[in-house]
Amino acid sequence: MAAVICGSLAFDTIMSFEGRFAEQILPAQLHILNVSFLVPALRRDFGGCAGNIAYALKLLGGEPLPMATLGSDGGEYLQRLRSQGIATEFVRQVDDTYTAQAMIMTDRDNNQITAFHPGAMMQAHLTRIEARADIKLGIISPDGRDAMLQHAQQFRAADIPFVFDPGQGLPMFDGKELAAFIEQASWVTVNDYEGKMLSERTGWSSAEISRRTQGLVVTLGGDGCEVWVAGEKTVVPPVKARAVVDPTGCGDAWRGALLFGLEQGWSLAKCAELGNQVGSLKIASRGPQNYTLDANLSSRA
């Protein structure tokens, strides 16, 4: 069974600030904000939501089909995907633009400031989703606005159940558009902040969203997650990480595990348990696609 993963493929430039953002930003001076952060550590990683989710799903033994767009500088990313055994038939490479780029700065408390250049991602809507015998599942993660809207409609038309995971793309849509996403999706996943914004813009509570879908998951970082099904909430506890090294891509690792569990026909709560386990392994490694799975977790999956 294959899962189409709609979202970005990006190069992440990750910087570490040894202090705390809160100590450098004066609330009374936000209207004239002008700050500079010394970042002694810098590295460049393969990233983007589609790439990160596909990486996690492949580690677990799933068959990811990332649907994303790379720029003229994306040849290295294509080679990486293929070396990992990840199919690239839905990865389009376009000229005259760069691959999406994320510049991520993390402070000592794991707070992050991110600047994102979408680049080739803005042409992601040119690739269409069609019904195919081996495609049984999909996810819409942050992508170009047109791509997210059109791919949701195409999943629905092809009768492919999908997860709506708006992430950082949520502010691009008004309440009517978000309601349409929810009505078309089979499942919805958001973090706590996104969940509050989603409810505010649609006027629907978490319980109501879960009644309009097969379920809603609200991730709570170090506090685990809430799983809402048919209006009822279950709290799935967190899994303590061996070390908190780098949160970048933790949510995407969680979503890769979610897709794996859904492929197996698991309950949403069981999917969330696996997601918490995989997320705890990711956060103990630098970069969004450099972690491995514990042997006992791989065997259980």
PDB file of C-alpha atoms in Angstrom:
ATOM      1  CA  MET A   1       0.000   0.000   0.000  1.00  0.00           C
ATOM      2  CA  ALA A   2       1.414   3.392  -1.012  1.00  0.00           C
ATOM      3  CA  ALA A   3       0.770   6.787   0.561  1.00  0.00           C
ATOM      4  CA  VAL A   4       0.939  10.032  -1.420  1.00  0.00           C
ATOM      5  CA  ILE A   5       2.667  12.721   0.632  1.00  0.00           C
ATOM      6  CA  CYS A   6       1.861  16.210  -0.642  1.00  0.00           C
ATOM      7  CA  GLY A   7       4.154  18.901   0.680  1.00  0.00           C
ATOM      8  CA  SER A   8       7.531  20.538   0.328  1.00  0.00           C
ATOM      9  CA  LEU A   9      11.008  19.264  -0.360  1.00  0.00           C
ATOM     10  CA  ALA A  10      13.389  21.833   1.027  1.00  0.00           C
ATOM     11  CA  PHE A  11      16.950  22.466   2.049  1.00  0.00           C
ATOM     12  CA  ASP A  12      17.151  23.416   5.728  1.00  0.00           C
ATOM     13  CA  THR A  13      19.860  25.756   6.955  1.00  0.00           C
ATOM     14  CA  ILE A  14      19.863  25.170  10.708  1.00  0.00           C
ATOM     15  CA  MET A  15      21.559  27.516  13.137  1.00  0.00           C
ATOM     16  CA  SER A  16      22.009  27.215  16.892  1.00  0.00           C
ATOM     17  CA  PHE A  17      21.784  30.290  19.121  1.00  0.00           C
ATOM     18  CA  GLU A  18      23.327  29.562  22.508  1.00  0.00           C
ATOM     19  CA  GLY A  19      21.213  32.100  24.380  1.00  0.00           C
ATOM     20  CA  ARG A  20      17.475  32.620  24.743  1.00  0.00           C
ATOM     21  CA  PHE A  21      15.403  34.635  22.280  1.00  0.00           C
ATOM     22  CA  ALA A  22      13.322  35.984  25.152  1.00  0.00           C
ATOM     23  CA  GLU A  23      16.403  37.609  26.669  1.00  0.00           C
ATOM     24  CA  GLN A  24      17.236  39.417  23.409  1.00  0.00           C
ATOM     25  CA  ILE A  25      13.799  40.721  22.461  1.00  0.00           C
ATOM     26  CA  LEU A  26      12.313  43.581  24.470  1.00  0.00           C
ATOM     27  CA  PRO A  27       8.502  43.398  24.405  1.00  0.00           C
ATOM     28  CA  ALA A  28       8.176  47.175  24.690  1.00  0.00           C
ATOM     29  CA  GLN A  29      10.346  47.639  21.581  1.00  0.00           C
ATOM     30  CA  LEU A  30       8.677  45.193  19.192  1.00  0.00           C
ATOM     31  CA  HIS A  31       7.545  48.059  16.961  1.00  0.00           C
ATOM     32  CA  ILE A  32      11.199  48.859  16.212  1.00  0.00           C
ATOM     33  CA  LEU A  33      12.593  45.329  16.343  1.00  0.00           C
ATOM     34  CA  ASN A  34      16.229  45.166  15.240  1.00  0.00           C
ATOM     35  CA  VAL A  35      18.101  42.192  16.658  1.00  0.00           C
ATOM     36  CA  SER A  36      21.098  40.091  15.685  1.00  0.00           C
ATOM     37  CA  PHE A  37      21.889  36.585  16.928  1.00  0.00           C
ATOM     38  CA  LEU A  38      25.363  35.051  16.950  1.00  0.00           C
ATOM     39  CA  VAL A  39      25.036  31.452  15.699  1.00  0.00           C
ATOM     40  CA  PRO A  40      28.333  29.559  16.103  1.00  0.00           C
ATOM     41  CA  ALA A  41      26.871  26.290  14.771  1.00  0.00           C
ATOM     42  CA  LEU A  42      25.404  26.033  11.266  1.00  0.00           C
ATOM     43  CA  ARG A  43      24.588  23.096   9.026  1.00  0.00           C
ATOM     44  CA  ARG A  44      22.558  22.314   5.909  1.00  0.00           C
ATOM     45  CA  ASP A  45      20.130  19.393   5.892  1.00  0.00           C
ATOM     46  CA  PHE A  46      17.610  17.792   3.594  1.00  0.00           C
ATOM     47  CA  GLY A  47      14.162  18.802   4.816  1.00  0.00           C
ATOM     48  CA  GLY A  48      10.694  19.929   3.853  1.00  0.00           C
ATOM     49  CA  CYS A  49       7.534  18.334   5.197  1.00  0.00           C
ATOM     50  CA  ALA A  50       7.085  15.849   2.338  1.00  0.00           C
ATOM     51  CA  GLY A  51      10.708  14.708   2.539  1.00  0.00           C
ATOM     52  CA  ASN A  52      10.680  14.404   6.328  1.00  0.00           C
ATOM     53  CA  ILE A  53       7.383  12.498   6.441  1.00  0.00           C
ATOM     54  CA  ALA A  54       8.511  10.191   3.637  1.00  0.00           C
ATOM     55  CA  TYR A  55      11.765   9.489   5.502  1.00  0.00           C
ATOM     56  CA  ALA A  56       9.914   8.425   8.660  1.00  0.00           C
ATOM     57  CA  LEU A  57       7.377   6.315   6.777  1.00  0.00           C
ATOM     58  CA  LYS A  58      10.121   4.539   4.829  1.00  0.00           C
ATOM     59  CA  LEU A  59      12.050   3.787   8.044  1.00  0.00           C
ATOM     60  CA  LEU A  60       8.942   2.093   9.414  1.00  0.00           C
ATOM     61  CA  GLY A  61       8.534  -0.053   6.319  1.00  0.00           C
ATOM     62  CA  GLY A  62       5.884   1.962   4.481  1.00  0.00           C
ATOM     63  CA  GLU A  63       5.825   2.999   0.821  1.00  0.00           C
ATOM     64  CA  PRO A  64       5.887   6.798   0.602  1.00  0.00           C
ATOM     65  CA  LEU A  65       5.158   8.601  -2.659  1.00  0.00           C
ATOM     66  CA  PRO A  66       6.237  12.220  -2.108  1.00  0.00           C
ATOM     67  CA  MET A  67       4.445  14.664  -4.391  1.00  0.00           C
ATOM     68  CA  ALA A  68       6.572  17.793  -4.442  1.00  0.00           C
ATOM     69  CA  THR A  69       8.527  20.182  -6.633  1.00  0.00           C
ATOM     70  CA  LEU A  70      12.267  20.838  -6.696  1.00  0.00           C
ATOM     71  CA  GLY A  71      14.128  23.698  -8.325  1.00  0.00           C
ATOM     72  CA  SER A  72      17.110  23.642 -10.657  1.00  0.00           C
ATOM     73  CA  ASP A  73      19.358  23.002  -7.640  1.00  0.00           C
ATOM     74  CA  GLY A  74      17.384  19.926  -6.551  1.00  0.00           C
ATOM     75  CA  GLY A  75      19.371  17.163  -8.236  1.00  0.00           C
ATOM     76  CA  GLU A  76      21.129  16.205  -5.005  1.00  0.00           C
ATOM     77  CA  TYR A  77      17.779  15.786  -3.243  1.00  0.00           C
ATOM     78  CA  LEU A  78      16.471  13.566  -6.043  1.00  0.00           C
ATOM     79  CA  GLN A  79      19.535  11.331  -5.715  1.00  0.00           C
ATOM     80  CA  ARG A  80      19.068  11.113  -1.945  1.00  0.00           C
ATOM     81  CA  LEU A  81      15.434  10.028  -2.231  1.00  0.00           C
ATOM     82  CA  ARG A  82      16.326   7.349  -4.744  1.00  0.00           C
ATOM     83  CA  SER A  83      19.228   6.089  -2.626  1.00  0.00           C
ATOM     84  CA  GLN A  84      16.760   5.556   0.204  1.00  0.00           C
ATOM     85  CA  GLY A  85      14.416   3.575  -2.009  1.00  0.00           C
ATOM     86  CA  ILE A  86      11.797   6.339  -2.041  1.00  0.00           C
ATOM     87  CA  ALA A  87       9.933   6.637  -5.345  1.00  0.00           C
ATOM     88  CA  THR A  88      10.306   9.977  -7.146  1.00  0.00           C
ATOM     89  CA  GLU A  89       7.704   9.589  -9.882  1.00  0.00           C
ATOM     90  CA  PHE A  90       5.640  12.441  -8.395  1.00  0.00           C
ATOM     91  CA  VAL A  91       8.632  14.715  -7.778  1.00  0.00           C
ATOM     92  CA  ARG A  92       8.804  17.429 -10.430  1.00  0.00           C
ATOM     93  CA  GLN A  93      11.969  19.452 -11.085  1.00  0.00           C
ATOM     94  CA  VAL A  94      11.560  22.903 -12.610  1.00  0.00           C
ATOM     95  CA  ASP A  95      14.072  25.388 -13.999  1.00  0.00           C
ATOM     96  CA  ASP A  96      14.504  29.091 -13.252  1.00  0.00           C
ATOM     97  CA  THR A  97      13.774  28.792  -9.529  1.00  0.00           C
ATOM     98  CA  TYR A  98      15.416  27.470  -6.397  1.00  0.00           C
ATOM     99  CA  THR A  99      14.282  24.543  -4.321  1.00  0.00           C
ATOM    100  CA  ALA A 100      12.402  25.706  -1.232  1.00  0.00           C
ATOM    101  CA  GLN A 101      14.741  26.877   1.514  1.00  0.00           C
ATOM    102  CA  ALA A 102      14.128  27.059   5.268  1.00  0.00           C
ATOM    103  CA  MET A 103      16.427  29.055   7.526  1.00  0.00           C
ATOM    104  CA  ILE A 104      15.822  27.807  11.067  1.00  0.00           C
ATOM    105  CA  MET A 105      17.364  29.264  14.208  1.00  0.00           C
ATOM    106  CA  THR A 106      16.960  27.395  17.506  1.00  0.00           C
ATOM    107  CA  ASP A 107      17.742  28.814  20.956  1.00  0.00           C
ATOM    108  CA  ARG A 108      18.842  26.936  24.073  1.00  0.00           C
ATOM    109  CA  ASP A 109      15.197  26.311  25.083  1.00  0.00           C
ATOM    110  CA  ASN A 110      14.402  24.806  21.650  1.00  0.00           C
ATOM    111  CA  ASN A 111      12.343  27.811  20.607  1.00  0.00           C
ATOM    112  CA  GLN A 112      12.655  28.389  16.869  1.00  0.00           C
ATOM    113  CA  ILE A 113      12.562  31.308  14.439  1.00  0.00           C
ATOM    114  CA  THR A 114      12.144  30.230  10.811  1.00  0.00           C
ATOM    115  CA  ALA A 115      12.365  32.112   7.520  1.00  0.00           C
ATOM    116  CA  PHE A 116      11.021  30.164   4.545  1.00  0.00           C
ATOM    117  CA  HIS A 117      11.506  30.789   0.823  1.00  0.00           C
ATOM    118  CA  PRO A 118       8.959  28.669  -1.105  1.00  0.00           C
ATOM    119  CA  GLY A 119      10.719  28.707  -4.489  1.00  0.00           C
ATOM    120  CA  ALA A 120       9.700  25.757  -6.651  1.00  0.00           C
ATOM    121  CA  MET A 121       7.042  24.760  -4.104  1.00  0.00           C
ATOM    122  CA  MET A 122       4.768  27.426  -5.593  1.00  0.00           C
ATOM    123  CA  GLN A 123       4.426  25.238  -8.707  1.00  0.00           C
ATOM    124  CA  ALA A 124       3.394  22.112  -6.787  1.00  0.00           C
ATOM    125  CA  HIS A 125      -0.189  22.395  -8.041  1.00  0.00           C
ATOM    126  CA  LEU A 126       0.961  21.402 -11.536  1.00  0.00           C
ATOM    127  CA  THR A 127       1.185  17.766 -10.412  1.00  0.00           C
ATOM    128  CA  ARG A 128      -2.216  16.082 -10.141  1.00  0.00           C
ATOM    129  CA  ILE A 129      -3.472  13.256  -7.958  1.00  0.00           C
ATOM    130  CA  GLU A 130      -5.194  10.460  -9.833  1.00  0.00           C
ATOM    131  CA  ALA A 131      -6.791   7.237  -8.623  1.00  0.00           C
ATOM    132  CA  ARG A 132      -4.406   4.272  -8.756  1.00  0.00           C
ATOM    133  CA  ALA A 133      -4.809   0.747  -7.429  1.00  0.00           C
ATOM    134  CA  ASP A 134      -1.804   0.849  -5.092  1.00  0.00           C
ATOM    135  CA  ILE A 135      -2.536   4.291  -3.605  1.00  0.00           C
ATOM    136  CA  LYS A 136      -4.723   3.866  -0.539  1.00  0.00           C
ATOM    137  CA  LEU A 137      -3.852   6.881   1.571  1.00  0.00           C
ATOM    138  CA  GLY A 138      -2.569  10.437   1.402  1.00  0.00           C
ATOM    139  CA  ILE A 139      -1.620  13.500   3.403  1.00  0.00           C
ATOM    140  CA  ILE A 140      -1.725  17.206   2.638  1.00  0.00           C
ATOM    141  CA  SER A 141       1.079  18.902   4.561  1.00  0.00           C
ATOM    142  CA  PRO A 142       2.249  22.525   4.162  1.00  0.00           C
ATOM    143  CA  ASP A 143       2.714  23.290   0.461  1.00  0.00           C
ATOM    144  CA  GLY A 144       1.854  25.969  -2.070  1.00  0.00           C
ATOM    145  CA  ARG A 145      -1.606  27.401  -1.427  1.00  0.00           C
ATOM    146  CA  ASP A 146      -3.032  26.333  -4.807  1.00  0.00           C
ATOM    147  CA  ALA A 147      -1.532  22.862  -4.421  1.00  0.00           C
ATOM    148  CA  MET A 148      -3.138  22.332  -1.009  1.00  0.00           C
ATOM    149  CA  LEU A 149      -6.554  23.410  -2.265  1.00  0.00           C
ATOM    150  CA  GLN A 150      -6.422  21.417  -5.489  1.00  0.00           C
ATOM    151  CA  HIS A 151      -4.868  18.277  -4.027  1.00  0.00           C
ATOM    152  CA  ALA A 152      -7.591  18.074  -1.380  1.00  0.00           C
ATOM    153  CA  GLN A 153     -10.220  18.191  -4.113  1.00  0.00           C
ATOM    154  CA  GLN A 154      -8.305  15.609  -6.159  1.00  0.00           C
ATOM    155  CA  PHE A 155      -7.943  13.213  -3.219  1.00  0.00           C
ATOM    156  CA  ARG A 156     -11.673  13.454  -2.654  1.00  0.00           C
ATOM    157  CA  ALA A 157     -12.497  12.962  -6.350  1.00  0.00           C
ATOM    158  CA  ALA A 158     -10.205   9.903  -6.484  1.00  0.00           C
ATOM    159  CA  ASP A 159     -11.828   8.500  -3.309  1.00  0.00           C
ATOM    160  CA  ILE A 160      -8.459   8.386  -1.516  1.00  0.00           C
ATOM    161  CA  PRO A 161      -8.723   9.001   2.252  1.00  0.00           C
ATOM    162  CA  PHE A 162      -6.262  11.638   3.420  1.00  0.00           C
ATOM    163  CA  VAL A 163      -4.914  13.466   6.434  1.00  0.00           C
ATOM    164  CA  PHE A 164      -5.239  17.252   6.466  1.00  0.00           C
ATOM    165  CA  ASP A 165      -2.088  18.593   8.147  1.00  0.00           C
ATOM    166  CA  PRO A 166      -2.029  22.356   7.503  1.00  0.00           C
ATOM    167  CA  GLY A 167       0.921  23.135   9.786  1.00  0.00           C
ATOM    168  CA  GLN A 168       2.563  26.485   9.105  1.00  0.00           C
ATOM    169  CA  GLY A 169       0.340  26.837   6.026  1.00  0.00           C
ATOM    170  CA  LEU A 170      -2.819  27.227   8.092  1.00  0.00           C
ATOM    171  CA  PRO A 171      -2.767  31.076   8.176  1.00  0.00           C
ATOM    172  CA  MET A 172      -3.054  31.144   4.348  1.00  0.00           C
ATOM    173  CA  PHE A 173      -6.691  30.010   4.542  1.00  0.00           C
ATOM    174  CA  ASP A 174      -9.863  31.612   5.837  1.00  0.00           C
ATOM    175  CA  GLY A 175     -12.550  29.845   7.841  1.00  0.00           C
ATOM    176  CA  LYS A 176     -14.575  28.786   4.815  1.00  0.00           C
ATOM    177  CA  GLU A 177     -11.566  27.229   3.107  1.00  0.00           C
ATOM    178  CA  LEU A 178     -10.459  25.431   6.268  1.00  0.00           C
ATOM    179  CA  ALA A 179     -13.966  24.084   6.772  1.00  0.00           C
ATOM    180  CA  ALA A 180     -13.884  22.712   3.217  1.00  0.00           C
ATOM    181  CA  PHE A 181     -10.560  20.976   3.921  1.00  0.00           C
ATOM    182  CA  ILE A 182     -12.042  19.357   7.021  1.00  0.00           C
ATOM    183  CA  GLU A 183     -15.162  18.215   5.194  1.00  0.00           C
ATOM    184  CA  GLN A 184     -13.040  16.575   2.489  1.00  0.00           C
ATOM    185  CA  ALA A 185     -10.446  14.997   4.807  1.00  0.00           C
ATOM    186  CA  SER A 186     -10.660  11.704   6.679  1.00  0.00           C
ATOM    187  CA  TRP A 187      -8.376  12.852   9.508  1.00  0.00           C
ATOM    188  CA  VAL A 188      -6.977  16.170  10.740  1.00  0.00           C
ATOM    189  CA  THR A 189      -3.758  16.731  12.670  1.00  0.00           C
ATOM    190  CA  VAL A 190      -2.497  19.994  14.160  1.00  0.00           C
ATOM    191  CA  ASN A 191      -0.350  21.146  17.043  1.00  0.00           C
ATOM    192  CA  ASP A 192      -1.881  22.961  20.007  1.00  0.00           C
ATOM    193  CA  TYR A 193      -1.410  26.466  18.577  1.00  0.00           C
ATOM    194  CA  GLU A 194      -2.688  25.462  15.137  1.00  0.00           C
ATOM    195  CA  GLY A 195      -5.637  23.707  16.738  1.00  0.00           C
ATOM    196  CA  LYS A 196      -6.715  26.890  18.490  1.00  0.00           C
ATOM    197  CA  MET A 197      -6.407  28.853  15.243  1.00  0.00           C
ATOM    198  CA  LEU A 198      -8.327  26.185  13.323  1.00  0.00           C
ATOM    199  CA  SER A 199     -11.179  26.286  15.832  1.00  0.00           C
ATOM    200  CA  GLU A 200     -11.190  30.076  15.877  1.00  0.00           C
ATOM    201  CA  ARG A 201     -11.402  30.395  12.088  1.00  0.00           C
ATOM    202  CA  THR A 202     -13.953  27.631  11.491  1.00  0.00           C
ATOM    203  CA  GLY A 203     -16.013  28.164  14.633  1.00  0.00           C
ATOM    204  CA  TRP A 204     -15.767  24.431  15.299  1.00  0.00           C
ATOM    205  CA  SER A 205     -14.396  22.973  18.522  1.00  0.00           C
ATOM    206  CA  SER A 206     -12.003  20.010  18.531  1.00  0.00           C
ATOM    207  CA  ALA A 207     -14.954  17.771  19.388  1.00  0.00           C
ATOM    208  CA  GLU A 208     -16.966  19.105  16.446  1.00  0.00           C
ATOM    209  CA  ILE A 209     -14.062  18.696  14.009  1.00  0.00           C
ATOM    210  CA  SER A 210     -13.673  15.081  15.134  1.00  0.00           C
ATOM    211  CA  ARG A 211     -17.363  14.447  14.488  1.00  0.00           C
ATOM    212  CA  ARG A 212     -16.990  15.736  10.932  1.00  0.00           C
ATOM    213  CA  THR A 213     -14.031  13.402  10.221  1.00  0.00           C
ATOM    214  CA  GLN A 214     -12.765  10.028  11.349  1.00  0.00           C
ATOM    215  CA  GLY A 215     -10.649  11.776  13.952  1.00  0.00           C
ATOM    216  CA  LEU A 216      -8.532  14.752  15.003  1.00  0.00           C
ATOM    217  CA  VAL A 217      -5.137  14.665  16.701  1.00  0.00           C
ATOM    218  CA  VAL A 218      -3.749  17.693  18.523  1.00  0.00           C
ATOM    219  CA  THR A 219      -0.064  17.257  19.343  1.00  0.00           C
ATOM    220  CA  LEU A 220       1.142  18.886  22.553  1.00  0.00           C
ATOM    221  CA  GLY A 221       4.920  18.598  22.259  1.00  0.00           C
ATOM    222  CA  GLY A 222       6.381  17.269  25.491  1.00  0.00           C
ATOM    223  CA  ASP A 223       2.893  16.668  26.896  1.00  0.00           C
ATOM    224  CA  GLY A 224       1.904  14.004  24.360  1.00  0.00           C
ATOM    225  CA  CYS A 225      -1.219  14.521  22.291  1.00  0.00           C
ATOM    226  CA  GLU A 226      -4.998  14.623  22.346  1.00  0.00           C
ATOM    227  CA  VAL A 227      -6.849  12.153  20.148  1.00  0.00           C
ATOM    228  CA  TRP A 228     -10.415  13.149  19.361  1.00  0.00           C
ATOM    229  CA  VAL A 229     -12.803  10.589  17.837  1.00  0.00           C
ATOM    230  CA  ALA A 230     -16.567  11.120  17.543  1.00  0.00           C
ATOM    231  CA  GLY A 231     -16.388  14.004  19.999  1.00  0.00           C
ATOM    232  CA  GLU A 232     -14.528  12.069  22.695  1.00  0.00           C
ATOM    233  CA  LYS A 233     -10.989  12.935  23.809  1.00  0.00           C
ATOM    234  CA  THR A 234      -8.214  10.497  24.707  1.00  0.00           C
ATOM    235  CA  VAL A 235      -4.869  11.797  25.970  1.00  0.00           C
ATOM    236  CA  VAL A 236      -1.893   9.802  24.695  1.00  0.00           C
ATOM    237  CA  PRO A 237       1.108  10.360  26.998  1.00  0.00           C
ATOM    238  CA  PRO A 238       4.497  11.483  25.696  1.00  0.00           C
ATOM    239  CA  VAL A 239       7.584   9.310  25.309  1.00  0.00           C
ATOM    240  CA  LYS A 240      10.616  10.781  27.024  1.00  0.00           C
ATOM    241  CA  ALA A 241      13.512  11.375  24.649  1.00  0.00           C
ATOM    242  CA  ARG A 242      16.986  10.109  25.528  1.00  0.00           C
ATOM    243  CA  ALA A 243      18.176  13.660  24.885  1.00  0.00           C
ATOM    244  CA  VAL A 244      16.653  16.847  23.513  1.00  0.00           C
ATOM    245  CA  VAL A 245      19.110  17.737  20.752  1.00  0.00           C
ATOM    246  CA  ASP A 246      17.102  19.239  17.872  1.00  0.00           C
ATOM    247  CA  PRO A 247      13.304  19.591  17.493  1.00  0.00           C
ATOM    248  CA  THR A 248      13.493  20.284  13.746  1.00  0.00           C
ATOM    249  CA  GLY A 249      11.283  17.800  11.880  1.00  0.00           C
ATOM    250  CA  CYS A 250       9.879  16.175  15.017  1.00  0.00           C
ATOM    251  CA  GLY A 251       6.290  16.819  13.939  1.00  0.00           C
ATOM    252  CA  ASP A 252       6.978  15.368  10.503  1.00  0.00           C
ATOM    253  CA  ALA A 253       8.476  12.216  12.048  1.00  0.00           C
ATOM    254  CA  TRP A 254       5.284  11.932  14.092  1.00  0.00           C
ATOM    255  CA  ARG A 255       3.168  12.217  10.937  1.00  0.00           C
ATOM    256  CA  GLY A 256       5.171   9.570   9.124  1.00  0.00           C
ATOM    257  CA  ALA A 257       4.332   7.208  11.979  1.00  0.00           C
ATOM    258  CA  LEU A 258       0.688   8.288  11.822  1.00  0.00           C
ATOM    259  CA  LEU A 259       0.530   7.322   8.153  1.00  0.00           C
ATOM    260  CA  PHE A 260       2.158   3.973   8.874  1.00  0.00           C
ATOM    261  CA  GLY A 261      -0.385   3.181  11.559  1.00  0.00           C
ATOM    262  CA  LEU A 262      -3.298   4.237   9.373  1.00  0.00           C
ATOM    263  CA  GLU A 263      -1.980   1.973   6.613  1.00  0.00           C
ATOM    264  CA  GLN A 264      -2.105  -0.918   9.098  1.00  0.00           C
ATOM    265  CA  GLY A 265      -5.682  -0.130  10.080  1.00  0.00           C
ATOM    266  CA  TRP A 266      -4.745   0.823  13.650  1.00  0.00           C
ATOM    267  CA  SER A 267      -6.881   2.979  15.916  1.00  0.00           C
ATOM    268  CA  LEU A 268      -5.979   6.659  15.939  1.00  0.00           C
ATOM    269  CA  ALA A 269      -4.766   6.382  19.544  1.00  0.00           C
ATOM    270  CA  LYS A 270      -2.376   3.547  18.641  1.00  0.00           C
ATOM    271  CA  CYS A 271      -1.091   5.576  15.678  1.00  0.00           C
ATOM    272  CA  ALA A 272      -0.432   8.471  18.061  1.00  0.00           C
ATOM    273  CA  GLU A 273       1.485   6.195  20.434  1.00  0.00           C
ATOM    274  CA  LEU A 274       3.833   5.190  17.608  1.00  0.00           C
ATOM    275  CA  GLY A 275       4.108   8.826  16.562  1.00  0.00           C
ATOM    276  CA  ASN A 276       5.221   9.812  20.065  1.00  0.00           C
ATOM    277  CA  GLN A 277       7.849   7.064  20.029  1.00  0.00           C
ATOM    278  CA  VAL A 278       9.266   8.046  16.643  1.00  0.00           C
ATOM    279  CA  GLY A 279       9.173  11.730  17.568  1.00  0.00           C
ATOM    280  CA  SER A 280      11.201  11.043  20.721  1.00  0.00           C
ATOM    281  CA  LEU A 281      13.869   9.311  18.627  1.00  0.00           C
ATOM    282  CA  LYS A 282      14.002  12.139  16.116  1.00  0.00           C
ATOM    283  CA  ILE A 283      14.384  14.859  18.715  1.00  0.00           C
ATOM    284  CA  ALA A 284      17.497  13.114  20.056  1.00  0.00           C
ATOM    285  CA  SER A 285      19.256  13.513  16.672  1.00  0.00           C
ATOM    286  CA  ARG A 286      20.364  16.561  14.719  1.00  0.00           C
ATOM    287  CA  GLY A 287      18.543  17.261  11.484  1.00  0.00           C
ATOM    288  CA  PRO A 288      15.126  16.108  10.308  1.00  0.00           C
ATOM    289  CA  GLN A 289      16.332  13.053   8.353  1.00  0.00           C
ATOM    290  CA  ASN A 290      19.334  11.686  10.232  1.00  0.00           C
ATOM    291  CA  TYR A 291      17.782   9.530  12.959  1.00  0.00           C
ATOM    292  CA  THR A 292      17.336   5.765  13.017  1.00  0.00           C
ATOM    293  CA  LEU A 293      14.788   3.533  14.744  1.00  0.00           C
ATOM    294  CA  ASP A 294      15.447   1.363  17.751  1.00  0.00           C
ATOM    295  CA  ALA A 295      15.452  -2.316  16.831  1.00  0.00           C
ATOM    296  CA  ASN A 296      12.533  -3.118  19.135  1.00  0.00           C
ATOM    297  CA  LEU A 297      10.451  -0.301  17.669  1.00  0.00           C
ATOM    298  CA  SER A 298      11.193  -1.445  14.114  1.00  0.00           C
ATOM    299  CA  SER A 299      10.120  -4.988  14.953  1.00  0.00           C
ATOM    300  CA  ARG A 300       6.870  -3.849  16.587  1.00  0.00           C
ATOM    301  CA  ALA A 301       6.053  -1.654  13.611  1.00  0.00           C
TER     302      ALA A 301
END
